[in-house]
CSV table of N, CA and C in Angstrom, one decimal:
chain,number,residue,atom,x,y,z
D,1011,UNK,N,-21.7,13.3,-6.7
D,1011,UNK,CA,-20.8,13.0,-5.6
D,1011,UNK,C,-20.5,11.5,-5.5
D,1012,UNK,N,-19.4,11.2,-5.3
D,1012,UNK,CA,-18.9,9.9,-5.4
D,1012,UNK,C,-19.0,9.0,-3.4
D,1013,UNK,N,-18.5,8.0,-3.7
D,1013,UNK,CA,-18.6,7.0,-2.5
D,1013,UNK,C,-17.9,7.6,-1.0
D,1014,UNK,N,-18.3,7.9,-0.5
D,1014,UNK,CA,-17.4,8.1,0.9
D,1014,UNK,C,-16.7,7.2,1.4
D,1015,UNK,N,-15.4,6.9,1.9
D,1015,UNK,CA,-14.9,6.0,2.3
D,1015,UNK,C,-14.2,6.2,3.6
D,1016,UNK,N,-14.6,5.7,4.7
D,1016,UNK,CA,-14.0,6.2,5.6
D,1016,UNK,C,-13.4,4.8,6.6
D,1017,UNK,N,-12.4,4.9,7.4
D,1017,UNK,CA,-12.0,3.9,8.5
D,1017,UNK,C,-11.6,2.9,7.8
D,1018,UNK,N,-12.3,1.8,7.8
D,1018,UNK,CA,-11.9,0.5,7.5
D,1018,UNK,C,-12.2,0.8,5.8
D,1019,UNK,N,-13.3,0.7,5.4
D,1019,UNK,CA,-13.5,0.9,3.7
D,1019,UNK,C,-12.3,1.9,3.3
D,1020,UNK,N,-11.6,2.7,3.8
D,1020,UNK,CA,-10.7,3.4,3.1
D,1020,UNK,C,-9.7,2.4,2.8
D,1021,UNK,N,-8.9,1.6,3.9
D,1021,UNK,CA,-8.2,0.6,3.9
D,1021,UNK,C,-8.5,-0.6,2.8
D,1022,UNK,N,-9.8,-1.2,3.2
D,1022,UNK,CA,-10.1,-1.5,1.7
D,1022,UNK,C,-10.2,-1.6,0.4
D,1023,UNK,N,-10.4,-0.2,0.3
D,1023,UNK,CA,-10.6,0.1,-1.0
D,1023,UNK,C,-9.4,0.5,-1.2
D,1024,UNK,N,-7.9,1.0,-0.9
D,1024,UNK,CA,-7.0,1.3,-1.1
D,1024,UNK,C,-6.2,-0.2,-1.3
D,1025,UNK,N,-6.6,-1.3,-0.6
D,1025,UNK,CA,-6.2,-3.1,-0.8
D,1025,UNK,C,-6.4,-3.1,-2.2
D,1026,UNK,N,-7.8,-2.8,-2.5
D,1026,UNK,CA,-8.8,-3.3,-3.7
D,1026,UNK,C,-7.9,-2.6,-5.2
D,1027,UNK,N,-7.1,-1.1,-4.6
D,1027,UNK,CA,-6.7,-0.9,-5.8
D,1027,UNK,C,-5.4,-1.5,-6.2
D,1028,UNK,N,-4.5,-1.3,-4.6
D,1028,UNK,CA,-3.5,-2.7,-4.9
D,1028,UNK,C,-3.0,-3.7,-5.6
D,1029,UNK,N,-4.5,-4.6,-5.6
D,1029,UNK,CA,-4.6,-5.4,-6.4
D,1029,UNK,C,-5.0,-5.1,-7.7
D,1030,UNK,N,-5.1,-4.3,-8.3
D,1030,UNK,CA,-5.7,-3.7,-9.8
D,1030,UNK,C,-4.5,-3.2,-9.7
D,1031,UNK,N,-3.9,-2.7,-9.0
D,1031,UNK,CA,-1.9,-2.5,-10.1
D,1031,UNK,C,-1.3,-3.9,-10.2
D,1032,UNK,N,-1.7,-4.7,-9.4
D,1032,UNK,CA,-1.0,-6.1,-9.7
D,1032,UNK,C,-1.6,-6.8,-10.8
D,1033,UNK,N,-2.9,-6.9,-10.9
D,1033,UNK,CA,-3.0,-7.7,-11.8
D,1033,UNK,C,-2.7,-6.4,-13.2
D,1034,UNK,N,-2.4,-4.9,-13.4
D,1034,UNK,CA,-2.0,-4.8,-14.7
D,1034,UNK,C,-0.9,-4.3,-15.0
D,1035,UNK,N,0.2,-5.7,-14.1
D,1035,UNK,CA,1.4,-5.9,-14.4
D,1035,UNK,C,2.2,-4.6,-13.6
D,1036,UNK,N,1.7,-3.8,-12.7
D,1036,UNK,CA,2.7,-3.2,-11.9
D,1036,UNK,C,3.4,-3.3,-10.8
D,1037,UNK,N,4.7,-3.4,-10.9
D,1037,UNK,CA,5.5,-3.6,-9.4
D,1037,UNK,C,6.0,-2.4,-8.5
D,1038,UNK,N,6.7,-2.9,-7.3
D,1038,UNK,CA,7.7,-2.2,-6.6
D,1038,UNK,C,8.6,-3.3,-5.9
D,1039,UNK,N,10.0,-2.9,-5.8
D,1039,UNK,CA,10.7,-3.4,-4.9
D,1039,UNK,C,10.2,-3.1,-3.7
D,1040,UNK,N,10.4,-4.5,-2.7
D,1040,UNK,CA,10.5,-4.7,-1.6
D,1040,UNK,C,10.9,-3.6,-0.7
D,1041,UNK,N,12.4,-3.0,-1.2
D,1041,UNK,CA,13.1,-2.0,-0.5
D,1041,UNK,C,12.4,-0.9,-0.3
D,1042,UNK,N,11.8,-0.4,-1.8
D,1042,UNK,CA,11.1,0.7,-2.3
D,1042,UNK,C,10.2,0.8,-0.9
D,1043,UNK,N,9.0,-0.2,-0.9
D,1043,UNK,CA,8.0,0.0,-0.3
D,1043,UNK,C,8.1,0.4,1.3
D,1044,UNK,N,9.3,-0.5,1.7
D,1044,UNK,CA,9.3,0.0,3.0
D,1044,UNK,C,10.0,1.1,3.5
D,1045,UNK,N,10.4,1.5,2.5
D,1045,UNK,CA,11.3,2.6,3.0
D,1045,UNK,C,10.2,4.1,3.0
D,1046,UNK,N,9.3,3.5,1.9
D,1046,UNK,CA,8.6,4.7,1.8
D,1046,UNK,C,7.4,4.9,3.3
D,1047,UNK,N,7.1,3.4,3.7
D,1047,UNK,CA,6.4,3.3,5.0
D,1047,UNK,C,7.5,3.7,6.0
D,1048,UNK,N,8.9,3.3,6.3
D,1048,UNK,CA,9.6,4.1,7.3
D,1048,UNK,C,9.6,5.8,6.8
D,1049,UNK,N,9.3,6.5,5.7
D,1049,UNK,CA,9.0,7.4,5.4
D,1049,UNK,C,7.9,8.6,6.0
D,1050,UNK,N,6.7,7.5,6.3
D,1050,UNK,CA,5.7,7.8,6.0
D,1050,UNK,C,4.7,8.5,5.0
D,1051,UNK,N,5.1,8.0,3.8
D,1051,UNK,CA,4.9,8.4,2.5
D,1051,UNK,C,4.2,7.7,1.5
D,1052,UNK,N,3.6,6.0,2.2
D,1052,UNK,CA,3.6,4.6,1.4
D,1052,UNK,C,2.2,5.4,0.6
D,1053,UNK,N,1.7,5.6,1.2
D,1053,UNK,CA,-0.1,6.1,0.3
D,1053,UNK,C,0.4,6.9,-0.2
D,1054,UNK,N,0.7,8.2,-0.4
D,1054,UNK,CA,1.0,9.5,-1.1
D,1054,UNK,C,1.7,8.8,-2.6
D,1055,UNK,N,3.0,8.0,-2.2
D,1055,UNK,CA,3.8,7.7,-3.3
D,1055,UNK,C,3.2,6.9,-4.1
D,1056,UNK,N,2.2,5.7,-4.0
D,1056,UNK,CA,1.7,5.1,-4.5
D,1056,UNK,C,0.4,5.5,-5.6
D,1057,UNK,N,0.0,6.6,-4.6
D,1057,UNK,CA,-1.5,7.3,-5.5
D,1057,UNK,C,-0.2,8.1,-6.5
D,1058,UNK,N,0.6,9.0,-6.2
D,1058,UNK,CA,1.0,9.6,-6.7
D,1058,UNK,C,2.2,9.1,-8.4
D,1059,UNK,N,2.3,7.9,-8.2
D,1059,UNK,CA,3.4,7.4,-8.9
D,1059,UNK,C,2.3,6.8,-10.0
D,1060,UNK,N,1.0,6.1,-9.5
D,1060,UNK,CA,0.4,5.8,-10.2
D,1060,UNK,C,-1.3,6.3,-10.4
D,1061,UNK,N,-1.0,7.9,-10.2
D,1061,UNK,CA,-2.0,8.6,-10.6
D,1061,UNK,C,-2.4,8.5,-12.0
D,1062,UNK,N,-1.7,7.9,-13.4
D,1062,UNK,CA,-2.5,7.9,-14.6
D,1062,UNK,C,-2.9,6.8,-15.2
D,1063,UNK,N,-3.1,6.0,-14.4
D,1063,UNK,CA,-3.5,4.2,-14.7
D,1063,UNK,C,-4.8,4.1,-14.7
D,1064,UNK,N,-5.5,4.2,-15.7
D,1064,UNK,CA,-6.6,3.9,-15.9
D,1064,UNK,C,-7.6,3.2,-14.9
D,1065,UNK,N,-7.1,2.2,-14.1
D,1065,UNK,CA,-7.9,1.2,-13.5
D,1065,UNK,C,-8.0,1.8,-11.7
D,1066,UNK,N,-6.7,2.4,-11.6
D,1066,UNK,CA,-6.5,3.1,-10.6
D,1066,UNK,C,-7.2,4.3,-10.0
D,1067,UNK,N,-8.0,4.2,-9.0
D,1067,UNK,CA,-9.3,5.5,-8.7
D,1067,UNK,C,-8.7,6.4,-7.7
D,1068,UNK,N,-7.8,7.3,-8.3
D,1068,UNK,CA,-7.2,7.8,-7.2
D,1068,UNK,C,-8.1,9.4,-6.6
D,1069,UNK,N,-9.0,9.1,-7.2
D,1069,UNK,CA,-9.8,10.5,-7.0
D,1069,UNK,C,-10.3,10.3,-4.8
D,1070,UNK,N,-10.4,9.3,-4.2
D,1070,UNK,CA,-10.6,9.1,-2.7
D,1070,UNK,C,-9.5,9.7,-2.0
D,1071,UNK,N,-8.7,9.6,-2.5
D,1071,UNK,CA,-7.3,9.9,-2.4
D,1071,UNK,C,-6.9,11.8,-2.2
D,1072,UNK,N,-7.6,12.2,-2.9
D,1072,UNK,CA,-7.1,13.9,-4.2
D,1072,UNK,C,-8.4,13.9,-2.8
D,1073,UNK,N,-9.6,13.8,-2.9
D,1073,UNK,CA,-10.8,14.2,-2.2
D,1073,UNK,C,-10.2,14.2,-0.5
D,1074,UNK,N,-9.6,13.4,0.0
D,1074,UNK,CA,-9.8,12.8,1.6
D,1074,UNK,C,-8.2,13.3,1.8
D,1075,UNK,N,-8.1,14.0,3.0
D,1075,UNK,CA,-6.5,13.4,3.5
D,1075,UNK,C,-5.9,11.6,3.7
D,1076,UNK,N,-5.1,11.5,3.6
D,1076,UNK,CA,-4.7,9.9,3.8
D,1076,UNK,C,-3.4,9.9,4.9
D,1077,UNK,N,-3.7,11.0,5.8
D,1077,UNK,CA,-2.7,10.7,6.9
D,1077,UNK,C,-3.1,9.6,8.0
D,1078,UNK,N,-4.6,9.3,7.7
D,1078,UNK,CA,-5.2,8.4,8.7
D,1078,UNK,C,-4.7,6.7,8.2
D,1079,UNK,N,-4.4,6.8,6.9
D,1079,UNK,CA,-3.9,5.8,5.8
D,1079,UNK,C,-2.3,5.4,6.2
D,1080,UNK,N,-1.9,7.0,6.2
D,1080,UNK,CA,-0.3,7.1,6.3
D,1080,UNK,C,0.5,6.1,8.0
D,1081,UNK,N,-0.5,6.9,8.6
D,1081,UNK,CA,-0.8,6.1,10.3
D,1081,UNK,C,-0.7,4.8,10.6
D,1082,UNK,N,-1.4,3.8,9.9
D,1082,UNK,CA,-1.9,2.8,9.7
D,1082,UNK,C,-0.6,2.1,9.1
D,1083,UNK,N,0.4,2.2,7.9
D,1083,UNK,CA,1.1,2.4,7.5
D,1083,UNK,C,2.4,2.3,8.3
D,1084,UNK,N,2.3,3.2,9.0
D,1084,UNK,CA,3.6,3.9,9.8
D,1084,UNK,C,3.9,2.9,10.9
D,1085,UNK,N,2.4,2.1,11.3
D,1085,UNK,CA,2.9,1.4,12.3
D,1085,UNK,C,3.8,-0.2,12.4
D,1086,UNK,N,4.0,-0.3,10.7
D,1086,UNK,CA,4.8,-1.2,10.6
D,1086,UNK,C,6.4,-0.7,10.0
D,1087,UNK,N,6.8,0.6,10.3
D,1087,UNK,CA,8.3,1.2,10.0
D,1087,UNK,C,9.7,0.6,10.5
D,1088,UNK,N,9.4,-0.7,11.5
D,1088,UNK,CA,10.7,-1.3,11.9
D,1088,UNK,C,10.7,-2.9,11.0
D,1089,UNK,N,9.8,-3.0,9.7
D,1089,UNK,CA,9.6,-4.2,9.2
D,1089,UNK,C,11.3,-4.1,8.5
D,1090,UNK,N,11.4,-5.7,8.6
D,1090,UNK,CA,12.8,-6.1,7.6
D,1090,UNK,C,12.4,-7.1,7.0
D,1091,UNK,N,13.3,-7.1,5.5
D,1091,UNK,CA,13.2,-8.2,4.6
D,1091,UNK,C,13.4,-9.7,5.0
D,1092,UNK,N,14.6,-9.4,5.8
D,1092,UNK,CA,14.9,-10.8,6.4
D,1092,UNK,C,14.5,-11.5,7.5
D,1093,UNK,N,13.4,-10.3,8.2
D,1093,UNK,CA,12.9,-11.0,9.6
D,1093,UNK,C,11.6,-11.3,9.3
D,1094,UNK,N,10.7,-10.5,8.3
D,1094,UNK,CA,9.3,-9.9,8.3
D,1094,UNK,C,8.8,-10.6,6.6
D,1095,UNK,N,9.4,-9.4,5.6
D,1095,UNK,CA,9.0,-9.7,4.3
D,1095,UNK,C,9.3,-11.3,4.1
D,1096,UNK,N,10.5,-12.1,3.9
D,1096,UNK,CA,10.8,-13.2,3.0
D,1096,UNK,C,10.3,-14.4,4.2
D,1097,UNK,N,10.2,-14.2,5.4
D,1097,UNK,CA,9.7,-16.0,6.2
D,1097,UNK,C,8.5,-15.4,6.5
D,1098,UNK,N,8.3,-14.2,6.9
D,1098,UNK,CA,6.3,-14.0,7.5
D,1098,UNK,C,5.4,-14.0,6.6
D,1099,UNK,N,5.5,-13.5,5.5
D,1099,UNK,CA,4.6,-12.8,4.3
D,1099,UNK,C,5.0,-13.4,3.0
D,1100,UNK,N,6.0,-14.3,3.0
D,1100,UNK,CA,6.6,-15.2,1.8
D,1100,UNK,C,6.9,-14.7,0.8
D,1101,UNK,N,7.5,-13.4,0.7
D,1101,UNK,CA,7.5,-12.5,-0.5
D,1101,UNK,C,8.9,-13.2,-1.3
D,1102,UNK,N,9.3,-13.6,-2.0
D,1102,UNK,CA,10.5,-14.2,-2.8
D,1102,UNK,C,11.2,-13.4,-3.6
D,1103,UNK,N,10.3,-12.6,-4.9
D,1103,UNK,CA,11.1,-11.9,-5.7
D,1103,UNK,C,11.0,-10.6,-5.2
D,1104,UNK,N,12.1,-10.1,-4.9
D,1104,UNK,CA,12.2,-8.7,-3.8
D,1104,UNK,C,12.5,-7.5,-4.9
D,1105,UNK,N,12.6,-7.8,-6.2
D,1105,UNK,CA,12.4,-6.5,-6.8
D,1105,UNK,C,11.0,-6.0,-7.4
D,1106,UNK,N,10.2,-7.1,-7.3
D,1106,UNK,CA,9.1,-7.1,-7.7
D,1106,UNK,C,7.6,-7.0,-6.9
D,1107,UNK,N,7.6,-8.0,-5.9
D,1107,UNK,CA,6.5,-8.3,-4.9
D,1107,UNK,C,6.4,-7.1,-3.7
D,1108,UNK,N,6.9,-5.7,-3.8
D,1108,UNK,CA,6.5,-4.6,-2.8
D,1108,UNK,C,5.2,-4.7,-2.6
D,1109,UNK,N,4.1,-4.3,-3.5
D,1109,UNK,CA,3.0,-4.3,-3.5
D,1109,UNK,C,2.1,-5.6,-2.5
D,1110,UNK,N,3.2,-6.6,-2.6
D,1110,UNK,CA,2.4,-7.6,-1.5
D,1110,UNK,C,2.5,-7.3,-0.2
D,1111,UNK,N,3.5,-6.3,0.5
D,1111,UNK,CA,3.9,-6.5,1.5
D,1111,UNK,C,2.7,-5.2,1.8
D,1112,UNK,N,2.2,-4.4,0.9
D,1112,UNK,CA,0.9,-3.2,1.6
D,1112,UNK,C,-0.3,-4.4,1.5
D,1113,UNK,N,-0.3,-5.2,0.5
D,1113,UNK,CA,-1.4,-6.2,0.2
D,1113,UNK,C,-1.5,-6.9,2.5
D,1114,UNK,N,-0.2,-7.5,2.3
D,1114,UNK,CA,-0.6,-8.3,3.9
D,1114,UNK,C,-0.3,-7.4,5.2
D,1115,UNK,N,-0.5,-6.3,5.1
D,1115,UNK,CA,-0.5,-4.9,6.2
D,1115,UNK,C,-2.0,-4.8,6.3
D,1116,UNK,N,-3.0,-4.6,4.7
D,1116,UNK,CA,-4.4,-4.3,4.7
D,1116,UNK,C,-4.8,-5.8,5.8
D,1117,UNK,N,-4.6,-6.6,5.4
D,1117,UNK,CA,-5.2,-7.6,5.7
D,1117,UNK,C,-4.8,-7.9,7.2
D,1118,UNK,N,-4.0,-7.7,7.6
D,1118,UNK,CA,-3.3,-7.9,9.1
D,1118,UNK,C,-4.2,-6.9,9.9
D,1119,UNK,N,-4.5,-5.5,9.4
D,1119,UNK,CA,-5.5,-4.5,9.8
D,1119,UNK,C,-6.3,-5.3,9.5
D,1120,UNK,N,-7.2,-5.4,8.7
D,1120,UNK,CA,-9.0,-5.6,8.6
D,1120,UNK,C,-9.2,-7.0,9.1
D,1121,UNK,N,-8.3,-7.5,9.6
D,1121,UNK,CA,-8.8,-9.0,10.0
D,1121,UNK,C,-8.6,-8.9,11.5
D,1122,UNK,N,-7.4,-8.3,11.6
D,1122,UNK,CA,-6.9,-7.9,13.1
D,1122,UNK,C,-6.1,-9.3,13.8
D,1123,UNK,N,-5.3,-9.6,13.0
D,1123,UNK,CA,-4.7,-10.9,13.2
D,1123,UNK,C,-2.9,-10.7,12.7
């Protein structure tokens, strides 16, 4: 049996793999991302789009519901590119940098700032 991750470590660990799509070279558009958070869909699409990436542990995911993820998520569905993404979070290339904008949500949660 593998790691239990619950509350804050789920958030975590879901940051932690974030960053392992970024550094092996995977994006999303800006638009992409938030649309899938006004969705409520940002975790699902993301485990699901890159369910065969080696580096990617989506097995916490397949084991746990992630509506407590989805939640978490959902509470930033009125974010905009031009108010939020490009002056708060400094995101520049907007077809590429989606993945930063879940990157500074983990962190805005686990730091609480």
């Amino acid at each position: 049996m593998g790691i239990v991750y619950e509350g804050n470590s789920r958030l975590g660990k879901f940051g932690h793999d974030i960053i392992c799509l970024i550094a092996n070279g995977k994006n999303e558009s800006a638009e992409s991302i938030l649309e899938h958070i006004r969705k409520g869909d940002v975790v699902h699409y993301i485990v699901d789009k890159y369910r065969n990436v080696y580096e990617f542990d989506t097995t916490i995911y397949e084991q746990n519901d992630c509506s407590n993820l989805e939640t978490i998520f959902g509470k930033y569905y009125n974010m905009e590119i031009t108010h939020d993404v490009k002056p708060r979070i400094g995101i520049k290339d907007l077809e590429k940098d989606g993945l930063l904008i879940l990157l500074s949500i983990i962190l805005t949660e686990l730091t609480g700032e």
